[in-house]
Amino acid sequence: MSSLKGKTVVVTGGNTGIGKEICLNFAMAGSNVVINYLYDEDLAYDLLAHVENMGGNGLIVKGDVSKLDQAQIIIDRAIEEFGCVDVLVNNSGITRDNLMMRMTENEFDSVINVNLKGTWNMCKSVTRHMLKNRSGKIVNIASVVGIMGNAGQANYVASKAAVIGLTKTLSKEFGSRGVTCNAVAPGFIQTKMTEELTEEVKNNYLKQIPLNRFGSSQDVANAVLFLASDKADYITGQVLSVNGGMI
C-alpha cells in the first residue's frame, strides 16, 4: 500500500511468528520497520537482514515492553533513527495456560504484565509524540478468545479482553488529534505457540471454524496493514476479527 511508503512502524515482538510477518509486510510496503524483541536475538538480526535485502530500512531494538522505561526507549530509538513514529503495532504476547484452580499468581501476573501492561506502556510512550504530530495509527493485537472466552486461559483471555477495552478508550481520547486506535483479533493461527497444542485440541478448534482451516500469520498481517494504511483513515475504536468465521 503506497500510503505506507516511508512511514515508520514499530512492531513489538516483531522477530517471530505473527510479528515477523507483520514486519515483512510493512517492509514490502516501503515502510521503515523497527523490530522490537526481547529473546531470540539471532532471529531479530536475521529478520533485519531480510528487511534490508528487500530494499527497506530497518532497526532492531531489544526491550521488555512490560517495563515502562524500556517501552519509552523503544519509541525514542525509533524517533532518533527515523525522525518519527507513524504506526505502532502492539504484538508482544505470551501464554501461561492453566485451569483456574491450578493457575498460580505468577502465571496470571506475567501474562497481564506483558499482554496488557505492555500494550499500555507502549501506547503511553508514543502518546505525546503522535498527539503532537496530530497523526498516527495504533494497532493492538487482541484475540478471538478476548471476545468469546476460553477455558484454561483465564489470564490470557482477561488480558486480551482488556486490550480491546483499552483500544476503544484510546480511540476516544486520541480521535480529536487525528490518531486512530484499532485492534485485530486473530482466531486460531498457525504459529510456534499453537504448534505446542495437542492434535485433539487442534481438531476441536478446527470443527468450530466454518472456513475449515486454521489461519496464517499472513492473514493477520494483511489486516494490520489495512488498518495502518490510509484506506482505514475513518476507522477507529474497532475490532477486526480474523478468525475464519469462528465467531
One Martini backbone bead per residue (centre of mass of N, CA, C, O) as a GRO file, in nm:
protein
  247
    1MET     BB    1   0.090   0.040   0.028
    2SER     BB    2   0.171   0.359  -0.053
    3SER     BB    3   0.099   0.508   0.226
    4LEU     BB    4   0.360   0.348   0.372
    5LYS     BB    5   0.574   0.496   0.241
    6GLY     BB    6   0.815   0.606   0.478
    7LYS     BB    7   0.705   0.488   0.718
    8THR     BB    8   0.702   0.439   1.074
    9VAL     BB    9   0.733   0.112   1.231
   10VAL     BB   10   0.628  -0.043   1.533
   11VAL     BB   11   0.714  -0.383   1.645
   12THR     BB   12   0.621  -0.596   1.876
   13GLY     BB   13   0.740  -0.894   1.864
   14GLY     BB   14   0.893  -0.902   1.555
   15ASN     BB   15   1.080  -1.186   1.522
   16THR     BB   16   0.807  -1.361   1.536
   17GLY     BB   17   0.564  -1.483   1.371
   18ILE     BB   18   0.339  -1.246   1.335
   19GLY     BB   19   0.546  -1.016   1.364
   20LYS     BB   20   0.721  -1.093   1.122
   21GLU     BB   21   0.499  -1.064   0.905
   22ILE     BB   22   0.445  -0.769   0.958
   23CYS     BB   23   0.726  -0.662   0.890
   24LEU     BB   24   0.734  -0.765   0.595
   25ASN     BB   25   0.488  -0.608   0.493
   26PHE     BB   26   0.603  -0.325   0.549
   27ALA     BB   27   0.854  -0.355   0.377
   28MET     BB   28   0.696  -0.398   0.107
   29ALA     BB   29   0.558  -0.100   0.151
   30GLY     BB   30   0.817   0.095   0.243
   31SER     BB   31   0.887   0.083   0.534
   32ASN     BB   32   0.998   0.158   0.845
   33VAL     BB   33   1.142  -0.100   1.057
   34VAL     BB   34   1.074  -0.170   1.399
   35ILE     BB   35   1.231  -0.428   1.589
   36ASN     BB   36   1.107  -0.585   1.855
   37TYR     BB   37   1.280  -0.751   2.133
   38LEU     BB   38   1.393  -1.009   2.384
   39TYR     BB   39   1.433  -1.267   2.222
   40ASP     BB   40   1.605  -1.401   1.978
   41GLU     BB   41   1.839  -1.228   1.832
   42ASP     BB   42   1.902  -1.382   1.569
   43LEU     BB   43   1.618  -1.338   1.446
   44ALA     BB   44   1.634  -1.032   1.435
   45TYR     BB   45   1.880  -1.016   1.241
   46ASP     BB   46   1.756  -1.181   1.013
   47LEU     BB   47   1.518  -0.988   0.962
   48LEU     BB   48   1.679  -0.737   0.902
   49ALA     BB   49   1.818  -0.854   0.651
   50HIS     BB   50   1.557  -0.902   0.497
   51VAL     BB   51   1.460  -0.612   0.487
   52GLU     BB   52   1.718  -0.499   0.343
   53ASN     BB   53   1.699  -0.693   0.090
   54MET     BB   54   1.417  -0.544   0.010
   55GLY     BB   55   1.502  -0.222   0.053
   56GLY     BB   56   1.478  -0.160   0.346
   57ASN     BB   57   1.432  -0.010   0.661
   58GLY     BB   58   1.600  -0.094   0.973
   59LEU     BB   59   1.538  -0.182   1.332
   60ILE     BB   60   1.673  -0.296   1.638
   61VAL     BB   61   1.502  -0.343   1.969
   62LYS     BB   62   1.566  -0.405   2.282
   63GLY     BB   63   1.272  -0.493   2.493
   64ASP     BB   64   1.057  -0.461   2.776
   65VAL     BB   65   0.720  -0.386   2.770
   66SER     BB   66   0.660  -0.423   3.088
   67LYS     BB   67   0.854  -0.169   3.085
   68LEU     BB   68   0.830   0.162   3.064
   69ASP     BB   69   1.126   0.250   3.010
   70GLN     BB   70   1.166   0.052   2.768
   71ALA     BB   71   0.937   0.151   2.591
   72GLN     BB   72   1.053   0.437   2.554
   73ILE     BB   73   1.314   0.349   2.413
   74ILE     BB   74   1.188   0.235   2.160
   75ILE     BB   75   1.066   0.502   2.064
   76ASP     BB   76   1.322   0.680   2.075
   77ARG     BB   77   1.490   0.516   1.868
   78ALA     BB   78   1.299   0.557   1.630
   79ILE     BB   79   1.320   0.868   1.625
   80GLU     BB   80   1.627   0.890   1.594
   81GLU     BB   81   1.638   0.728   1.318
   82PHE     BB   82   1.345   0.849   1.161
   83GLY     BB   83   1.182   1.104   1.331
   84CYS     BB   84   0.938   0.890   1.371
   85VAL     BB   85   0.596   0.768   1.456
   86ASP     BB   86   0.322   0.629   1.274
   87VAL     BB   87   0.333   0.322   1.379
   88LEU     BB   88   0.172   0.095   1.618
   89VAL     BB   89   0.245  -0.252   1.706
   90ASN     BB   90   0.085  -0.462   1.943
   91ASN     BB   91   0.223  -0.801   1.970
   92SER     BB   92   0.302  -0.876   2.234
   93GLY     BB   93   0.294  -1.221   2.370
   94ILE     BB   94   0.165  -1.452   2.621
   95THR     BB   95   0.151  -1.782   2.770
   96ARG     BB   96  -0.017  -1.944   3.080
   97ASP     BB   97  -0.170  -2.217   3.092
   98ASN     BB   98  -0.465  -2.278   3.308
   99LEU     BB   99  -0.650  -2.366   3.542
  100MET     BB  100  -0.779  -2.189   3.792
  101MET     BB  101  -0.701  -2.388   4.027
  102ARG     BB  102  -0.382  -2.397   3.913
  103MET     BB  103  -0.323  -2.113   3.894
  104THR     BB  104  -0.086  -1.887   3.932
  105GLU     BB  105   0.009  -1.578   4.009
  106ASN     BB  106   0.242  -1.567   3.803
  107GLU     BB  107   0.079  -1.653   3.554
  108PHE     BB  108  -0.106  -1.410   3.562
  109ASP     BB  109   0.091  -1.166   3.583
  110SER     BB  110   0.272  -1.215   3.330
  111VAL     BB  111   0.045  -1.181   3.118
  112ILE     BB  112  -0.052  -0.901   3.200
  113ASN     BB  113   0.224  -0.750   3.175
  114VAL     BB  114   0.253  -0.797   2.867
  115ASN     BB  115  -0.031  -0.775   2.720
  116LEU     BB  116  -0.133  -0.515   2.877
  117LYS     BB  117   0.094  -0.338   2.998
  118GLY     BB  118   0.260  -0.332   2.736
  119THR     BB  119   0.049  -0.180   2.572
  120TRP     BB  120   0.030   0.065   2.756
  121ASN     BB  121   0.328   0.148   2.751
  122MET     BB  122   0.344   0.205   2.444
  123CYS     BB  123   0.117   0.409   2.426
  124LYS     BB  124   0.231   0.605   2.634
  125SER     BB  125   0.510   0.656   2.479
  126VAL     BB  126   0.357   0.769   2.198
  127THR     BB  127   0.146   0.989   2.258
  128ARG     BB  128   0.287   1.268   2.247
  129HIS     BB  129   0.395   1.239   1.959
  130MET     BB  130   0.126   1.195   1.803
  131LEU     BB  131  -0.035   1.440   1.911
  132LYS     BB  132   0.163   1.654   1.808
  133ASN     BB  133   0.130   1.548   1.498
  134ARG     BB  134  -0.170   1.469   1.436
  135SER     BB  135  -0.073   1.158   1.402
  136GLY     BB  136  -0.168   0.809   1.382
  137LYS     BB  137  -0.124   0.444   1.437
  138ILE     BB  138  -0.297   0.193   1.627
  139VAL     BB  139  -0.224  -0.166   1.668
  140ASN     BB  140  -0.389  -0.423   1.839
  141ILE     BB  141  -0.333  -0.747   1.962
  142ALA     BB  142  -0.562  -0.968   2.016
  143SER     BB  143  -0.853  -1.195   2.055
  144VAL     BB  144  -1.107  -1.414   2.029
  145VAL     BB  145  -1.105  -1.484   2.344
  146GLY     BB  146  -1.174  -1.183   2.429
  147ILE     BB  147  -1.482  -1.242   2.335
  148MET     BB  148  -1.550  -1.571   2.419
  149GLY     BB  149  -1.356  -1.726   2.562
  150ASN     BB  150  -1.144  -1.974   2.762
  151ALA     BB  151  -1.053  -2.253   2.878
  152GLY     BB  152  -0.744  -2.216   3.054
  153GLN     BB  153  -0.738  -1.865   2.997
  154ALA     BB  154  -0.784  -1.634   3.208
  155ASN     BB  155  -0.537  -1.451   3.160
  156TYR     BB  156  -0.544  -1.414   2.851
  157VAL     BB  157  -0.836  -1.320   2.821
  158ALA     BB  158  -0.819  -1.077   3.008
  159SER     BB  159  -0.599  -0.927   2.846
  160LYS     BB  160  -0.756  -0.911   2.566
  161ALA     BB  161  -1.011  -0.773   2.666
  162ALA     BB  162  -0.857  -0.523   2.772
  163VAL     BB  163  -0.738  -0.434   2.499
  164ILE     BB  164  -1.011  -0.365   2.377
  165GLY     BB  165  -1.086  -0.146   2.584
  166LEU     BB  166  -0.838   0.030   2.536
  167THR     BB  167  -0.886   0.087   2.239
  168LYS     BB  168  -1.161   0.234   2.269
  169THR     BB  169  -1.056   0.458   2.456
  170LEU     BB  170  -0.824   0.577   2.279
  171SER     BB  171  -1.003   0.661   2.043
  172LYS     BB  172  -1.141   0.889   2.213
  173GLU     BB  173  -0.881   1.047   2.304
  174PHE     BB  174  -0.733   1.071   1.996
  175GLY     BB  175  -0.926   1.163   1.763
  176SER     BB  176  -0.893   1.486   1.771
  177ARG     BB  177  -0.569   1.426   1.667
  178GLY     BB  178  -0.570   1.191   1.434
  179VAL     BB  179  -0.575   0.923   1.609
  180THR     BB  180  -0.573   0.581   1.575
  181CYS     BB  181  -0.752   0.283   1.730
  182ASN     BB  182  -0.699  -0.064   1.686
  183ALA     BB  183  -0.804  -0.411   1.643
  184VAL     BB  184  -0.682  -0.748   1.628
  185ALA     BB  185  -0.864  -1.074   1.615
  186PRO     BB  186  -0.745  -1.365   1.632
  187GLY     BB  187  -0.762  -1.681   1.588
  188PHE     BB  188  -0.652  -1.970   1.464
  189ILE     BB  189  -0.301  -1.966   1.447
  190GLN     BB  190  -0.016  -2.067   1.282
  191THR     BB  191   0.223  -2.126   1.533
  192LYS     BB  192   0.450  -2.195   1.768
  193MET     BB  193   0.237  -2.177   1.995
  194THR     BB  194   0.020  -2.383   1.859
  195GLU     BB  195   0.205  -2.638   1.815
  196GLU     BB  196   0.187  -2.731   2.128
  197LEU     BB  197  -0.068  -2.854   2.070
  198THR     BB  198  -0.284  -3.088   2.049
  199GLU     BB  199  -0.464  -3.262   1.819
  200GLU     BB  200  -0.730  -3.251   1.971
  201VAL     BB  201  -0.744  -2.946   2.005
  202LYS     BB  202  -0.720  -2.871   1.706
  203ASN     BB  203  -0.976  -3.027   1.610
  204ASN     BB  204  -1.177  -2.868   1.786
  205TYR     BB  205  -1.127  -2.598   1.647
  206LEU     BB  206  -1.186  -2.677   1.350
  207LYS     BB  207  -1.495  -2.731   1.399
  208GLN     BB  208  -1.543  -2.401   1.451
  209ILE     BB  209  -1.453  -2.353   1.139
  210PRO     BB  210  -1.604  -2.279   0.845
  211LEU     BB  211  -1.332  -2.271   0.657
  212ASN     BB  212  -1.157  -2.528   0.743
  213ARG     BB  213  -0.913  -2.349   0.870
  214PHE     BB  214  -0.628  -2.218   0.952
  215GLY     BB  215  -0.455  -1.956   1.012
  216SER     BB  216  -0.229  -1.704   0.919
  217SER     BB  217   0.000  -1.462   0.953
  218GLN     BB  218  -0.087  -1.318   0.691
  219ASP     BB  219  -0.380  -1.262   0.767
  220VAL     BB  220  -0.306  -1.065   0.995
  221ALA     BB  221  -0.114  -0.870   0.844
  222ASN     BB  222  -0.326  -0.764   0.645
  223ALA     BB  223  -0.502  -0.623   0.861
  224VAL     BB  224  -0.286  -0.434   0.973
  225LEU     BB  225  -0.217  -0.287   0.711
  226PHE     BB  226  -0.494  -0.165   0.667
  227LEU     BB  227  -0.516  -0.002   0.944
  228ALA     BB  228  -0.239   0.164   0.867
  229SER     BB  229  -0.375   0.285   0.636
  230ASP     BB  230  -0.559   0.517   0.443
  231LYS     BB  231  -0.810   0.315   0.417
  232ALA     BB  232  -0.847   0.365   0.761
  233ASP     BB  233  -0.905   0.671   0.850
  234TYR     BB  234  -1.232   0.606   0.947
  235ILE     BB  235  -1.103   0.398   1.158
  236THR     BB  236  -1.209   0.352   1.503
  237GLY     BB  237  -1.253   0.138   1.776
  238GLN     BB  238  -1.194  -0.142   1.641
  239VAL     BB  239  -1.264  -0.499   1.569
  240LEU     BB  240  -1.074  -0.722   1.375
  241SER     BB  241  -1.171  -1.028   1.271
  242VAL     BB  242  -0.948  -1.331   1.230
  243ASN     BB  243  -1.140  -1.652   1.213
  244GLY     BB  244  -1.319  -1.803   0.984
  245GLY     BB  245  -1.603  -1.784   1.161
  246MET     BB  246  -1.590  -1.873   1.465
  247ILE     BB  247  -1.776  -1.587   1.547
   0.00000   0.00000   0.00000
